[in-house]
Tab-separated table of C-alpha atoms in Angstrom:
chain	number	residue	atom	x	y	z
A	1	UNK	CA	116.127	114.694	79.947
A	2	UNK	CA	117.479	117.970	80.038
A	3	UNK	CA	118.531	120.499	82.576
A	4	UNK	CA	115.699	121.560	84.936
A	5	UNK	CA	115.686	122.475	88.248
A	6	UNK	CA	113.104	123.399	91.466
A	7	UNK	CA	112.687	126.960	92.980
A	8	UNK	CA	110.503	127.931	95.895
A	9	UNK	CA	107.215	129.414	94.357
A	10	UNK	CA	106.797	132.788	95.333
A	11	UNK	CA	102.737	134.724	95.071
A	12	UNK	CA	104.436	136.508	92.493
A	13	UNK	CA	104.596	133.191	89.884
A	14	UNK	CA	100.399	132.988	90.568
A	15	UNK	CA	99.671	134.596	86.874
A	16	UNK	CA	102.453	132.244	84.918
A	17	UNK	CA	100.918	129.424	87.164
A	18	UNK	CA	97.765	130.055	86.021
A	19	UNK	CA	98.554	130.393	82.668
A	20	UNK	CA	100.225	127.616	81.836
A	21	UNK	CA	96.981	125.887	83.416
A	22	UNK	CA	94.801	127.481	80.898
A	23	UNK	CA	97.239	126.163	78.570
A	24	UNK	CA	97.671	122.718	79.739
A	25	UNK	CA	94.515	122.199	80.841
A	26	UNK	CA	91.754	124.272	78.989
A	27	UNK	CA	90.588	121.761	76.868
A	28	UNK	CA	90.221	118.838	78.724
A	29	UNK	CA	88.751	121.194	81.349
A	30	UNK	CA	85.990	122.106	78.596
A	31	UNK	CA	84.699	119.243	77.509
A	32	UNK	CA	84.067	118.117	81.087
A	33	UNK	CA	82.411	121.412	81.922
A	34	UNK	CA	84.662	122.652	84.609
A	35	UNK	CA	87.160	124.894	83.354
A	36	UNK	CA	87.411	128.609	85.931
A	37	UNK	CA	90.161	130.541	85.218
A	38	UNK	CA	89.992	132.140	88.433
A	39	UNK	CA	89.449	128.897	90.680
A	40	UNK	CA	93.825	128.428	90.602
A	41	UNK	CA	93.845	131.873	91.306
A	42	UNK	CA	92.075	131.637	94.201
A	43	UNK	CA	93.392	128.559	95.717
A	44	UNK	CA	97.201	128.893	94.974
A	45	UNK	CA	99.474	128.429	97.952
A	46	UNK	CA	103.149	128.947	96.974
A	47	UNK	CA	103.948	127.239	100.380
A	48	UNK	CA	104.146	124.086	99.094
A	49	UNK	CA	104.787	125.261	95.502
A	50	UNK	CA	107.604	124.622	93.425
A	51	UNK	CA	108.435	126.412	90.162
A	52	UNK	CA	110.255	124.159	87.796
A	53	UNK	CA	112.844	125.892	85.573
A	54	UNK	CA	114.348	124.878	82.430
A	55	UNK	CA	117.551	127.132	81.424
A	56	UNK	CA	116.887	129.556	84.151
A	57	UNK	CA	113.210	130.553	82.819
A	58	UNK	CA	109.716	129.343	83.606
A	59	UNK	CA	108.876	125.817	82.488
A	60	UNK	CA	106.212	124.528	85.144
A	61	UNK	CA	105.467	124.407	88.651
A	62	UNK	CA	104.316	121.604	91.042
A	63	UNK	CA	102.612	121.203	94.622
A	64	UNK	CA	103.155	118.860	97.171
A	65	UNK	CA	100.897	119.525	100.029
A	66	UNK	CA	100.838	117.952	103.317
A	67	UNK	CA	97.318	116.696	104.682
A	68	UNK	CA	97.152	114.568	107.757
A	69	UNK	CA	99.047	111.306	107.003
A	70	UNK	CA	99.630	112.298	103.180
A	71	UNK	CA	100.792	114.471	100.510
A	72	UNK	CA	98.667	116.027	97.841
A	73	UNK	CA	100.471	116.004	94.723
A	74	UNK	CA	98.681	119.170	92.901
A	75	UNK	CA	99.396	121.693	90.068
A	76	UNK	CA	101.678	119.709	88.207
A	77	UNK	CA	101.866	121.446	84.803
A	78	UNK	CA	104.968	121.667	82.546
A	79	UNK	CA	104.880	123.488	78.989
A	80	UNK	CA	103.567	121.338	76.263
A	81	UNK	CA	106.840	122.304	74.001
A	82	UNK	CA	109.040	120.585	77.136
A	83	UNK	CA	106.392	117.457	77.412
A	84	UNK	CA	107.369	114.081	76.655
A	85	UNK	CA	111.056	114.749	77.264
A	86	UNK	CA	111.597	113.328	80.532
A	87	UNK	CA	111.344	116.356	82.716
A	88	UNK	CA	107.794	115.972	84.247
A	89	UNK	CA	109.197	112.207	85.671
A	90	UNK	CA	112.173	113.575	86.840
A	91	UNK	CA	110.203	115.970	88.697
A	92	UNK	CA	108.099	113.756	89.642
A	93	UNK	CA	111.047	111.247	91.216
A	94	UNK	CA	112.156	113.966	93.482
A	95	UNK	CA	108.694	114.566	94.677
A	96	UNK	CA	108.509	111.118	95.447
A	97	UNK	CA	112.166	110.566	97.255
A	98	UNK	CA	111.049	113.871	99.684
A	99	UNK	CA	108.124	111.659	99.881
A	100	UNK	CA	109.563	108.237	100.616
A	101	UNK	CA	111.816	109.441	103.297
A	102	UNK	CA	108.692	111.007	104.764
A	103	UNK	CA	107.084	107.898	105.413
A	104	UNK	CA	104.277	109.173	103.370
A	105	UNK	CA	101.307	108.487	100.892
A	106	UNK	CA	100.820	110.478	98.206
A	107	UNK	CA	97.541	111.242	96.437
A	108	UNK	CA	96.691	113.601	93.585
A	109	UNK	CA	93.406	113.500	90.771
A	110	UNK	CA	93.812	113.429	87.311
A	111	UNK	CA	91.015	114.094	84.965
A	112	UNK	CA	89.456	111.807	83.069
A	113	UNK	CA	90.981	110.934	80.060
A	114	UNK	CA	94.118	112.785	80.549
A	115	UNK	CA	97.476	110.930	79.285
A	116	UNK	CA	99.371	112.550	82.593
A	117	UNK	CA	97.449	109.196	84.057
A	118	UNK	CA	100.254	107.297	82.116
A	119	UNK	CA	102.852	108.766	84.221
A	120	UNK	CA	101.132	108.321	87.425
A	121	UNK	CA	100.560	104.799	86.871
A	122	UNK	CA	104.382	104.668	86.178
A	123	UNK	CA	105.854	105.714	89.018
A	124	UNK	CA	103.500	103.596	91.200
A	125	UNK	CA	100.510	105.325	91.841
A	126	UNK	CA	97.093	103.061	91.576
A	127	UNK	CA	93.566	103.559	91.332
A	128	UNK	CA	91.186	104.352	94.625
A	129	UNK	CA	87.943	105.917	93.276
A	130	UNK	CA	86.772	107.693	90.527
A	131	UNK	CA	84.539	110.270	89.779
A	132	UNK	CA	82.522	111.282	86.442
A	133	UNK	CA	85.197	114.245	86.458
A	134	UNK	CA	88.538	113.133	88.380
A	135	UNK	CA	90.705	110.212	88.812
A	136	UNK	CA	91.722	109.464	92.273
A	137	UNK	CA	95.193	107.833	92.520
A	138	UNK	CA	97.221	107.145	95.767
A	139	UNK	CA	101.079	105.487	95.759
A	140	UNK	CA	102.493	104.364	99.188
A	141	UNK	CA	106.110	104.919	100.475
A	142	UNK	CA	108.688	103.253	98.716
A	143	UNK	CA	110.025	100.771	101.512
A	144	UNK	CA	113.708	101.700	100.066
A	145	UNK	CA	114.339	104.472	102.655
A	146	UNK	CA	113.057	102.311	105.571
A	147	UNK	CA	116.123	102.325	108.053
A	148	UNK	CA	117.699	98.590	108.124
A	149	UNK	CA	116.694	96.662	110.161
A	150	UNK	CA	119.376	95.345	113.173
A	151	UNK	CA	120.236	92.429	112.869
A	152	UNK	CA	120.084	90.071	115.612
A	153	UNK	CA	123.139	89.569	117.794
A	154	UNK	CA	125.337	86.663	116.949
A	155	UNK	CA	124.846	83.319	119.182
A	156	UNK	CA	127.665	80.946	120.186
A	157	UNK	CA	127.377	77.442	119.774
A	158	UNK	CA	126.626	77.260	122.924
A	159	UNK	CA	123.322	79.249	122.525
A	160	UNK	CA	124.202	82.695	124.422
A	161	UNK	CA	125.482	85.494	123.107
């Protein structure tokens, strides 16, 4: 998988954020008719950003954004010379233990078409609507966090305990 690791995003990373978008994302963007170069721009929040790192330089970045009783899992690029070599689920993993110990859902939209759906669909996340742009997929808590149970308290043969 390689060595990667997850920084704090910073408004500084906004421009290598929104590059790699146009990157990752330009041409599927096109041929649905929505690409805006500005609209990441715009709505980047390095709050719940992460910037993923690969040998101490720029490799990605990722968003997990709280909303009510969820996450938002948003902005989850990584450079197309690192895809397909395990990094993006390892990222995604950690995401998802922050978010099992949270108690929480987490939903995120994929385009249409877009093999990242794979992945999704991997670690757990299904299908709740669709759209004749975006995939909407949601993935509940992983139960494996849950506290144990207690169990009961042992009986005598009499019956009490």
């Amino acid at each position: 998988m390689g060595d990667w690791g997850l920084r704090p995003a910073t408004a500084t990373d906004v421009e290598a954020v929104a590059e790699l978008r146009a990157v990752v994302l330009r041409a599927d963007l096109e041929r649905l008719g929505r690409y805006d170069a500005q609209r990441l721009r715009d709505g980047f929040d390095p709050a719940h950003t992460w910037v993923i790192e690969t040998g101490g330089t720029f490799a990605g970045c990722v968003a997990l954004r709280p909303a009510g009783d969820s996450h938002w899992l948003e902005h989850f690029y990584l450079a197309p010379h690192l895809q397909g070599a395990g990094i993006g689920s390892g990222v995604l993993r950690e995401l998802l233990r922050r978010s099992d110990r949270d108690a929480a859902v987490v939903r995120l939209n994929v385009l249409r078409g877009s093999p990242a759906r794979r992945l999704y669909a991997r670690h757990g996340f299904t299908v709740e609507t669709e759209d004749p742009v975006d995939v909407f997929m949601v993935r509940q808590p992983s139960r494996r966090f849950d506290p144990p149970r207690p169990y009961p308290a042992p009986r005598s043969r009499s019956g009490r305990p």
